[in-house]
């Protein structure tokens, strides 16, 4: 049994209600030890609620929660072996950096000298050795966030929880800090649960992503799984950009579906889509724009944006408006040009309508 | 948790066995109760025939046994909860049934010689037993549910509910009961005619020469004062926030004045100015040959004094309201081509409407609860708050009448309070958000600006004159007759005989009593208020709305009503406190508690909740979180609550005047006594000393707050150099 190991998290039929509002419908999930798992989804989807349920800051209305195989459903946050990094950092402004990092140890009555030594180790781990005597207000945003991480990991928690830890940092710093968090997590072999609404961030740091929507799980998988094999139109649209086009399925055989789109047949890699009507997922990168007359969907460029490394087009076709990204060409198409859109069937996917 | 419960139970048992259950005549620290041969402690009392004391001790013993023998936590907790709850219940019931004197419930239930002889009020032993049982119950409650609750939070809730129940609801219920009392019993049918009598609600003054009922008088005064203070307050607030008026700092002073002014001082100063022998009266009498009248002693005098007293409060409220109107809304209006008057009329004013209503209701409540001004000036115009006083201390003491008048007063303030909560609570257009709102508020149009100046500036001048009277009046021999300079009043009040090292002044006693009691009450008020605020802001629990309402309730109970209800409730066992200093401390704590709660809520709301959560996920429990994170960050709020409750305790008169005793006299009650004797000079000198004392306390607090920093900039420079 894997989930009796230290650091595993398991939800069994967990429901969370605030009065009449259901924040979480019957949730089952299992997180393996040592993995960084991201809870991803639009705002209000229940991802933060899930995190707070793991932390013990909220109590489940129904169901059971296990951490490291132990039933912690009725334990409050104080008694769970998890620690959390907050969106607002939540550093105690009246304590020095060292006191902040040692706080969790001192409330557990660890002798002060030992607590300080461990805090120093923690600060070194996040690259802030020597900053112990400062107050949080004397540090930059990125440094404060690293103090928050150090404060959480010196307790050697079974699970490290991160609630949108990067949302208060500017874009460049964000990439840097997320790499650091990922490295520390891998080096220490920590189980980490990471909440974000930024799909790029989720894909960059995660072993696994749990995409949530409408208070339930939409899909679980590695970043590649989610991008390449979305199981629903929502996932296809939420993970990366996608054009969703209605199509008919003629037959499904040998892991491939024959789809009819605008009178043309395409053989698209697919799992078992049984419905006759479905949607084809066309990634903007996987569409070839050519001069009119070439094979493909007939269309007209309604918008063209030059972005330096690429050009983004919006093309009106018979199957709808398509968003296309193409490399910079010598002679880009102009607004109003008649074009044809070539579909690479191998890169297309089929999801239920 | 088991350990904590056992400690409390052990403490309870020890006090049951070792401490005197009842109040002792000589006080707890006088060991005479040990040797006087009367079975005093709970245990020995039980053995000596006071069998009704047994349940408390029994509950403690049973709870201890349960704790030690039952291994299963939830079952153990539930049984302990039941036992402790039953123990508390029996303690309360025996306390209410078996009394030496005073009202007794269920008279027919228990009879017998020992019971009819009654018992004294509960003392240290009973108190500690009750607390032990209460905490055993609350800690068990926190353990008995499905989720593992937080013992500290549940215990704090339990303690505050118990305190508010005993010291707010219990006395008020006493008033309600007394109002139904007739000779030899209680009667519902007698109550209504007495309550709705024309003495109280009569409208005679509207149609003929007869005077109106006292409640109508109060109501009329309240509405007038509410309107007047709101208009004046708004004018001041507009000048303060929307004009380039130069002396804004002077206006700021206005906001501090009501906090440090004992309530009757304005009335005194008005007498010096406009009374029969007042300066202004004499001036006009000389000039125009007008007759010197006593017009001040009636509605207009009280109204005038209340406007002066409460306008600063309205100003304080309305500054916030006027500033709360977001500049961007006014700018939006102006870009839509509205002129300044239209912007004010159609945008700003409607946005302020809930705030204005709030200021009005506040002025209304303050006015009808006001005791000092009507007492000093209202001889020709009787209002509820003073009538209640005279019904208790007058020539014919009539507690039932006082109770009925108190209910009338309470129903007026409660209606205003409930209206404020229900109606305004939902209609706030507060536009202050965390987002920085840049932009400028629209200026006032010239006519409006002129109007504001015309209303506010003469008023401000008058206020200053009135206050300077307080200083000036204390240095003249006999106001109106002999204006020669003298220190006599100060020497009489605060004289010191240096040779014999004796304080010869007549005021020293009450001055020190006041300072002592205020200094004891202030920290207690702060603790009760801030812990209530913590529970309200940071914790979720069943019945939170009712909890909040009941803690804010004592704000709507006028001091006179509190005073009457306290002497009715605490003059007899089971809780016999009248004549002690404890009752004064308690009355201050529960009267000023809403102030502490509000301050605490404001300060707590500014603390990011994730700070608490961070502490808790790091393994700290609620108590540690409060001690190590919240309290240090609440420094200024704590100091403010401390100072404010200290100052309010000094200036309070309405409740206190019922509760002072010869041994424990308070400054305000002493001053009222001097005023009644016509010793205005002494009264004013004493008031001036009080004002200076309170100013010193406020300044001291601001100094302390000023030194608090969360940034140590000096250290940054050092580190920078080292690097």
CSV table of C-alpha atoms in Angstrom, one decimal, chain A residues 4-353:
chain,number,residue,atom,x,y,z
A,4,UNK,CA,0.3,4.4,4.1
A,5,UNK,CA,3.7,6.0,3.5
A,6,UNK,CA,4.7,9.2,5.1
A,7,UNK,CA,3.7,12.1,3.0
A,8,UNK,CA,0.8,10.6,1.1
A,9,UNK,CA,-2.6,12.4,1.0
A,10,UNK,CA,-5.9,10.7,0.4
A,11,UNK,CA,-9.4,12.0,0.2
A,12,UNK,CA,-12.3,9.6,0.4
A,13,UNK,CA,-15.6,11.1,-0.7
A,14,UNK,CA,-14.9,14.5,0.8
A,15,UNK,CA,-17.7,17.1,0.6
A,16,UNK,CA,-17.4,20.7,1.8
A,17,UNK,CA,-20.5,22.9,2.1
A,18,UNK,CA,-20.7,26.4,3.4
A,19,UNK,CA,-24.4,26.6,4.4
A,20,UNK,CA,-26.2,25.9,1.2
A,21,UNK,CA,-23.2,26.5,-1.1
A,22,UNK,CA,-21.3,23.4,-2.1
A,23,UNK,CA,-17.7,24.3,-2.4
A,24,UNK,CA,-16.6,20.7,-3.1
A,25,UNK,CA,-18.7,17.8,-4.5
A,26,UNK,CA,-17.7,14.3,-3.4
A,27,UNK,CA,-13.9,14.4,-4.0
A,28,UNK,CA,-11.7,11.4,-4.1
A,29,UNK,CA,-8.0,11.8,-4.7
A,30,UNK,CA,-4.7,10.3,-3.9
A,31,UNK,CA,-1.4,12.1,-3.9
A,32,UNK,CA,1.8,10.0,-3.9
A,33,UNK,CA,4.7,10.8,-1.5
A,34,UNK,CA,7.5,12.9,-2.9
A,35,UNK,CA,5.5,14.3,-5.8
A,36,UNK,CA,4.6,17.9,-6.5
A,37,UNK,CA,1.0,18.0,-7.4
A,38,UNK,CA,-0.8,21.1,-8.6
A,39,UNK,CA,-4.4,22.0,-8.0
A,40,UNK,CA,-5.3,24.0,-11.1
A,41,UNK,CA,-8.5,25.7,-12.1
A,42,UNK,CA,-10.4,28.9,-12.6
A,43,UNK,CA,-11.3,30.9,-9.5
A,44,UNK,CA,-14.1,29.5,-7.4
A,45,UNK,CA,-13.4,25.9,-8.6
A,46,UNK,CA,-12.6,24.6,-5.2
A,47,UNK,CA,-8.9,24.3,-5.4
A,48,UNK,CA,-8.1,26.5,-2.4
A,49,UNK,CA,-10.8,24.8,-0.4
A,50,UNK,CA,-9.2,21.5,-1.2
A,51,UNK,CA,-5.8,22.9,0.0
A,52,UNK,CA,-7.3,24.3,3.2
A,53,UNK,CA,-9.0,20.9,3.9
A,54,UNK,CA,-5.6,19.2,3.7
A,55,UNK,CA,-4.1,21.9,6.0
A,56,UNK,CA,-7.0,21.5,8.5
A,57,UNK,CA,-8.0,25.1,8.2
A,58,UNK,CA,-11.4,23.9,7.0
A,59,UNK,CA,-13.2,20.8,8.2
A,60,UNK,CA,-14.8,18.4,5.8
A,61,UNK,CA,-18.6,18.3,5.9
A,62,UNK,CA,-18.5,14.6,4.8
A,63,UNK,CA,-15.9,12.0,3.9
A,64,UNK,CA,-12.5,11.2,5.2
A,65,UNK,CA,-9.0,12.7,4.8
A,66,UNK,CA,-5.8,10.7,5.3
A,67,UNK,CA,-2.3,12.0,5.6
A,68,UNK,CA,0.5,9.5,5.6
A,69,UNK,CA,-2.2,6.8,6.0
A,70,UNK,CA,-3.5,8.3,9.3
A,71,UNK,CA,-7.1,9.5,9.5
A,72,UNK,CA,-6.8,13.2,10.2
A,73,UNK,CA,-10.4,14.2,9.3
A,74,UNK,CA,-11.2,15.6,12.7
A,75,UNK,CA,-7.7,17.0,13.5
A,76,UNK,CA,-7.3,20.8,13.4
A,77,UNK,CA,-4.4,22.4,11.6
A,78,UNK,CA,-2.4,22.7,14.8
A,79,UNK,CA,-2.2,18.9,15.0
A,80,UNK,CA,-1.6,18.0,11.4
A,81,UNK,CA,2.0,17.5,10.1
A,82,UNK,CA,1.6,19.8,7.2
A,83,UNK,CA,2.8,23.4,6.7
A,84,UNK,CA,1.7,26.0,4.4
A,85,UNK,CA,3.1,28.9,2.3
A,86,UNK,CA,0.6,31.6,1.9
A,87,UNK,CA,-0.2,33.9,-1.0
A,88,UNK,CA,0.4,36.9,1.2
A,89,UNK,CA,3.5,35.3,2.7
A,90,UNK,CA,2.0,35.9,6.1
A,91,UNK,CA,5.4,36.5,7.7
A,92,UNK,CA,5.0,37.8,11.3
A,93,UNK,CA,6.0,41.5,10.9
A,94,UNK,CA,7.1,41.9,14.6
A,95,UNK,CA,9.5,39.0,14.5
A,96,UNK,CA,12.9,38.9,12.8
A,97,UNK,CA,13.4,36.5,9.9
A,98,UNK,CA,15.1,34.0,12.2
A,99,UNK,CA,12.3,34.2,14.7
A,100,UNK,CA,9.8,33.7,11.9
A,101,UNK,CA,11.6,30.6,10.6
A,102,UNK,CA,12.0,29.2,14.2
A,103,UNK,CA,8.5,30.0,15.2
A,104,UNK,CA,7.0,26.5,14.4
A,105,UNK,CA,9.9,24.9,16.3
A,106,UNK,CA,9.6,27.1,19.4
A,107,UNK,CA,5.9,26.6,19.7
A,108,UNK,CA,6.7,22.9,19.9
A,109,UNK,CA,9.1,23.7,22.8
A,110,UNK,CA,12.2,22.9,20.8
A,111,UNK,CA,15.1,24.5,22.8
A,112,UNK,CA,15.9,27.9,21.5
A,113,UNK,CA,19.5,27.2,20.5
A,114,UNK,CA,18.4,24.1,18.5
A,115,UNK,CA,15.5,26.0,16.9
A,116,UNK,CA,17.8,28.8,15.9
A,117,UNK,CA,20.3,26.4,14.4
A,118,UNK,CA,17.6,24.7,12.4
A,119,UNK,CA,16.2,28.0,11.3
A,120,UNK,CA,19.7,29.0,10.1
A,121,UNK,CA,19.9,25.7,8.1
A,122,UNK,CA,16.5,26.5,6.6
A,123,UNK,CA,17.5,30.0,5.6
A,124,UNK,CA,20.7,28.6,4.0
A,125,UNK,CA,18.6,26.1,2.0
A,126,UNK,CA,16.6,29.0,0.5
A,127,UNK,CA,19.7,31.1,-0.1
A,128,UNK,CA,19.1,33.6,2.7
A,129,UNK,CA,21.9,32.7,5.1
A,130,UNK,CA,22.9,35.8,7.0
A,131,UNK,CA,19.5,37.5,6.7
A,132,UNK,CA,18.3,36.1,10.1
A,133,UNK,CA,18.4,39.4,12.0
A,134,UNK,CA,16.4,41.4,9.6
A,135,UNK,CA,12.7,42.1,9.8
A,136,UNK,CA,10.5,40.9,7.0
A,137,UNK,CA,9.8,44.5,6.0
A,138,UNK,CA,13.4,44.9,5.1
A,139,UNK,CA,13.3,42.1,2.5
A,140,UNK,CA,12.2,42.2,-1.1
A,141,UNK,CA,9.0,40.3,-2.1
A,142,UNK,CA,11.0,37.4,-3.5
A,143,UNK,CA,13.1,37.1,-0.4
A,144,UNK,CA,10.0,37.3,1.8
A,145,UNK,CA,8.5,34.4,-0.1
A,146,UNK,CA,11.6,32.3,0.4
A,147,UNK,CA,11.5,33.0,4.1
A,148,UNK,CA,8.0,31.7,4.1
A,149,UNK,CA,9.2,28.6,2.3
A,150,UNK,CA,12.0,28.2,4.8
A,151,UNK,CA,9.6,28.6,7.7
A,152,UNK,CA,7.4,25.9,6.3
A,153,UNK,CA,10.1,23.4,5.6
A,154,UNK,CA,12.1,23.6,8.8
A,155,UNK,CA,9.2,21.7,10.5
A,156,UNK,CA,9.9,18.8,8.2
A,157,UNK,CA,6.2,18.5,7.3
A,158,UNK,CA,4.8,15.4,5.7
A,159,UNK,CA,3.1,17.6,3.2
A,160,UNK,CA,4.1,21.1,2.1
A,161,UNK,CA,1.1,23.2,0.9
A,162,UNK,CA,1.6,26.3,-1.3
A,163,UNK,CA,-1.3,28.6,-1.9
A,164,UNK,CA,-0.6,30.6,-5.1
A,165,UNK,CA,2.8,31.4,-3.7
A,166,UNK,CA,3.9,33.4,-6.7
A,167,UNK,CA,0.9,35.6,-7.4
A,168,UNK,CA,2.4,38.6,-5.6
A,169,UNK,CA,5.7,38.5,-7.5
A,170,UNK,CA,6.4,40.2,-10.8
A,171,UNK,CA,6.6,38.0,-13.9
A,172,UNK,CA,10.3,37.6,-14.2
A,173,UNK,CA,10.9,36.8,-10.5
A,174,UNK,CA,8.0,34.4,-10.7
A,175,UNK,CA,9.9,32.0,-13.0
A,176,UNK,CA,13.0,32.2,-10.9
A,177,UNK,CA,11.2,31.5,-7.6
A,178,UNK,CA,9.1,28.7,-9.0
A,179,UNK,CA,12.3,26.9,-10.2
A,180,UNK,CA,13.8,27.3,-6.7
A,181,UNK,CA,10.7,25.9,-5.1
A,182,UNK,CA,10.7,23.0,-7.4
A,183,UNK,CA,14.4,22.3,-6.8
A,184,UNK,CA,14.1,22.4,-3.0
A,185,UNK,CA,11.0,20.1,-3.2
A,186,UNK,CA,13.0,17.6,-5.3
A,187,UNK,CA,16.1,17.8,-3.2
A,188,UNK,CA,14.2,17.2,0.0
A,189,UNK,CA,11.8,14.7,-1.6
A,190,UNK,CA,8.9,16.5,-0.1
A,191,UNK,CA,5.3,15.9,-1.0
A,192,UNK,CA,4.0,19.2,-2.1
A,193,UNK,CA,0.5,20.4,-3.0
A,194,UNK,CA,0.5,23.6,-5.0
A,195,UNK,CA,-2.5,25.8,-5.9
A,196,UNK,CA,-2.4,28.1,-8.8
A,197,UNK,CA,-4.7,29.4,-11.5
A,198,UNK,CA,-1.9,29.9,-13.9
A,199,UNK,CA,-1.7,26.9,-16.2
A,200,UNK,CA,1.8,27.7,-17.4
A,201,UNK,CA,3.1,27.8,-13.9
A,202,UNK,CA,1.3,24.5,-13.1
A,203,UNK,CA,2.9,22.8,-16.1
A,204,UNK,CA,6.3,24.2,-15.3
A,205,UNK,CA,6.5,22.8,-11.7
A,206,UNK,CA,4.3,19.8,-11.5
A,207,UNK,CA,4.7,16.1,-11.5
A,208,UNK,CA,1.0,15.8,-11.7
A,209,UNK,CA,-1.8,18.3,-12.2
A,210,UNK,CA,-5.3,18.0,-10.8
A,211,UNK,CA,-7.5,20.3,-12.9
A,212,UNK,CA,-10.7,21.3,-11.0
A,213,UNK,CA,-13.8,22.9,-12.3
A,214,UNK,CA,-17.2,23.5,-10.7
A,215,UNK,CA,-16.2,22.1,-7.3
A,216,UNK,CA,-15.0,18.7,-8.8
A,217,UNK,CA,-12.0,17.2,-10.5
A,218,UNK,CA,-12.0,17.6,-14.3
A,219,UNK,CA,-8.9,15.6,-15.1
A,220,UNK,CA,-5.8,14.3,-13.4
A,221,UNK,CA,-2.5,13.8,-15.3
A,222,UNK,CA,1.0,14.8,-16.0
A,223,UNK,CA,1.3,18.1,-17.8
A,224,UNK,CA,1.9,16.2,-21.1
A,225,UNK,CA,-1.1,14.0,-20.6
A,226,UNK,CA,-3.4,17.1,-20.1
A,227,UNK,CA,-2.0,18.9,-23.1
A,228,UNK,CA,-1.9,16.0,-25.5
A,229,UNK,CA,-4.9,14.0,-24.3
A,230,UNK,CA,-7.5,16.3,-22.8
A,231,UNK,CA,-10.6,14.3,-21.9
A,232,UNK,CA,-13.0,17.2,-22.2
A,233,UNK,CA,-13.5,20.5,-24.1
A,234,UNK,CA,-12.9,22.3,-20.8
A,235,UNK,CA,-9.5,20.8,-20.3
A,236,UNK,CA,-8.5,21.3,-23.9
A,237,UNK,CA,-9.4,24.9,-23.7
A,238,UNK,CA,-8.0,25.5,-20.2
A,239,UNK,CA,-4.6,23.8,-20.8
A,240,UNK,CA,-3.0,25.8,-23.6
A,241,UNK,CA,-5.0,27.5,-26.3
A,242,UNK,CA,-7.3,25.4,-28.4
A,243,UNK,CA,-9.8,25.8,-31.2
A,244,UNK,CA,-12.8,23.6,-30.6
A,245,UNK,CA,-14.7,22.7,-33.7
A,246,UNK,CA,-17.8,20.5,-33.9
A,247,UNK,CA,-17.4,17.4,-36.1
A,248,UNK,CA,-19.0,14.0,-36.8
A,249,UNK,CA,-17.4,10.7,-35.8
A,250,UNK,CA,-17.8,8.0,-38.5
A,251,UNK,CA,-16.0,5.2,-36.7
A,252,UNK,CA,-13.5,4.5,-34.0
A,253,UNK,CA,-11.0,1.7,-34.6
A,254,UNK,CA,-7.4,0.8,-33.4
A,255,UNK,CA,-7.1,4.0,-31.2
A,256,UNK,CA,-8.0,6.2,-34.1
A,257,UNK,CA,-11.2,8.0,-35.0
A,258,UNK,CA,-12.4,9.0,-38.4
A,259,UNK,CA,-13.9,12.4,-38.1
A,260,UNK,CA,-15.8,14.4,-40.7
A,261,UNK,CA,-15.2,18.1,-40.8
A,262,UNK,CA,-16.5,20.4,-43.5
A,263,UNK,CA,-16.9,17.4,-45.8
A,264,UNK,CA,-13.3,16.2,-45.3
A,265,UNK,CA,-12.3,13.0,-43.5
A,266,UNK,CA,-9.5,13.1,-40.9
A,267,UNK,CA,-8.0,10.1,-39.0
A,268,UNK,CA,-7.4,11.5,-35.6
A,269,UNK,CA,-5.6,9.6,-32.7
A,270,UNK,CA,-8.3,9.1,-30.1
A,271,UNK,CA,-9.5,7.0,-27.2
A,272,UNK,CA,-12.9,5.6,-27.3
A,273,UNK,CA,-15.3,8.4,-28.3
A,274,UNK,CA,-18.6,6.7,-29.0
A,275,UNK,CA,-20.7,9.7,-29.7
A,276,UNK,CA,-21.5,10.5,-33.3
A,277,UNK,CA,-21.1,14.2,-32.7
A,278,UNK,CA,-17.9,15.4,-31.1
A,279,UNK,CA,-15.5,18.3,-31.0
A,280,UNK,CA,-12.1,18.4,-32.6
A,281,UNK,CA,-9.3,20.1,-30.7
A,282,UNK,CA,-7.1,22.0,-33.0
A,283,UNK,CA,-4.0,23.6,-31.3
A,284,UNK,CA,-3.1,27.0,-32.8
A,285,UNK,CA,0.4,25.9,-33.6
A,286,UNK,CA,-0.8,22.8,-35.4
A,287,UNK,CA,-2.7,24.6,-38.1
A,288,UNK,CA,-1.0,25.4,-41.4
A,289,UNK,CA,-2.0,28.6,-43.0
A,290,UNK,CA,-1.5,28.7,-46.8
A,291,UNK,CA,-2.6,30.6,-49.9
A,292,UNK,CA,-6.1,30.0,-51.0
A,293,UNK,CA,-6.4,27.1,-53.3
A,294,UNK,CA,-4.2,24.8,-51.2
A,295,UNK,CA,-6.1,21.8,-49.6
A,296,UNK,CA,-7.8,22.6,-46.3
A,297,UNK,CA,-10.6,24.8,-44.9
A,298,UNK,CA,-11.4,27.9,-46.9
A,299,UNK,CA,-11.3,31.1,-44.9
A,300,UNK,CA,-10.5,34.8,-44.7
A,301,UNK,CA,-8.1,36.5,-42.4
A,302,UNK,CA,-10.1,38.8,-40.1
A,303,UNK,CA,-7.2,39.8,-37.8
A,304,UNK,CA,-3.4,39.6,-37.9
A,305,UNK,CA,-1.1,40.5,-35.0
A,306,UNK,CA,2.7,40.6,-35.4
A,307,UNK,CA,4.4,39.6,-32.1
A,308,UNK,CA,8.0,39.3,-33.2
A,309,UNK,CA,8.6,35.6,-32.7
A,310,UNK,CA,5.3,34.7,-34.3
A,311,UNK,CA,2.2,36.0,-36.0
A,312,UNK,CA,-1.2,35.4,-34.6
A,313,UNK,CA,-4.1,35.2,-37.0
A,314,UNK,CA,-7.8,35.0,-36.6
A,315,UNK,CA,-9.4,33.3,-39.6
A,316,UNK,CA,-13.1,33.1,-40.3
A,317,UNK,CA,-13.9,29.7,-41.9
A,318,UNK,CA,-17.0,27.7,-42.6
A,319,UNK,CA,-16.6,25.8,-39.3
A,320,UNK,CA,-16.1,28.9,-37.3
A,321,UNK,CA,-13.5,31.4,-36.3
A,322,UNK,CA,-10.0,29.8,-35.8
A,323,UNK,CA,-7.1,31.2,-33.8
A,324,UNK,CA,-3.8,30.3,-35.6
A,325,UNK,CA,-0.2,30.9,-34.6
A,326,UNK,CA,2.3,30.7,-37.4
A,327,UNK,CA,6.0,31.4,-37.6
A,328,UNK,CA,7.0,34.8,-39.1
A,329,UNK,CA,7.0,34.5,-42.9
A,330,UNK,CA,8.6,36.6,-45.5
A,331,UNK,CA,5.2,37.8,-46.7
A,332,UNK,CA,2.7,37.6,-43.9
A,333,UNK,CA,-1.0,37.5,-44.7
A,334,UNK,CA,-3.0,40.7,-44.4
A,335,UNK,CA,-6.4,41.3,-43.0
A,336,UNK,CA,-8.9,40.4,-45.7
A,337,UNK,CA,-6.7,37.9,-47.5
A,338,UNK,CA,-8.4,34.7,-48.6
A,339,UNK,CA,-6.5,31.7,-47.2
A,340,UNK,CA,-6.7,28.0,-46.7
A,341,UNK,CA,-6.2,26.3,-43.3
A,342,UNK,CA,-4.5,22.9,-43.4
A,343,UNK,CA,-5.2,20.5,-40.5
A,344,UNK,CA,-2.5,18.1,-39.4
A,345,UNK,CA,-4.6,15.2,-38.3
A,346,UNK,CA,-1.9,13.6,-36.1
A,347,UNK,CA,-1.9,16.7,-33.9
A,348,UNK,CA,-5.6,17.0,-33.6
A,349,UNK,CA,-7.6,15.4,-30.8
A,350,UNK,CA,-11.3,14.5,-30.3
A,351,UNK,CA,-13.3,15.3,-27.2
A,352,UNK,CA,-16.9,14.8,-26.4
A,353,UNK,CA,-19.2,17.6,-27.5
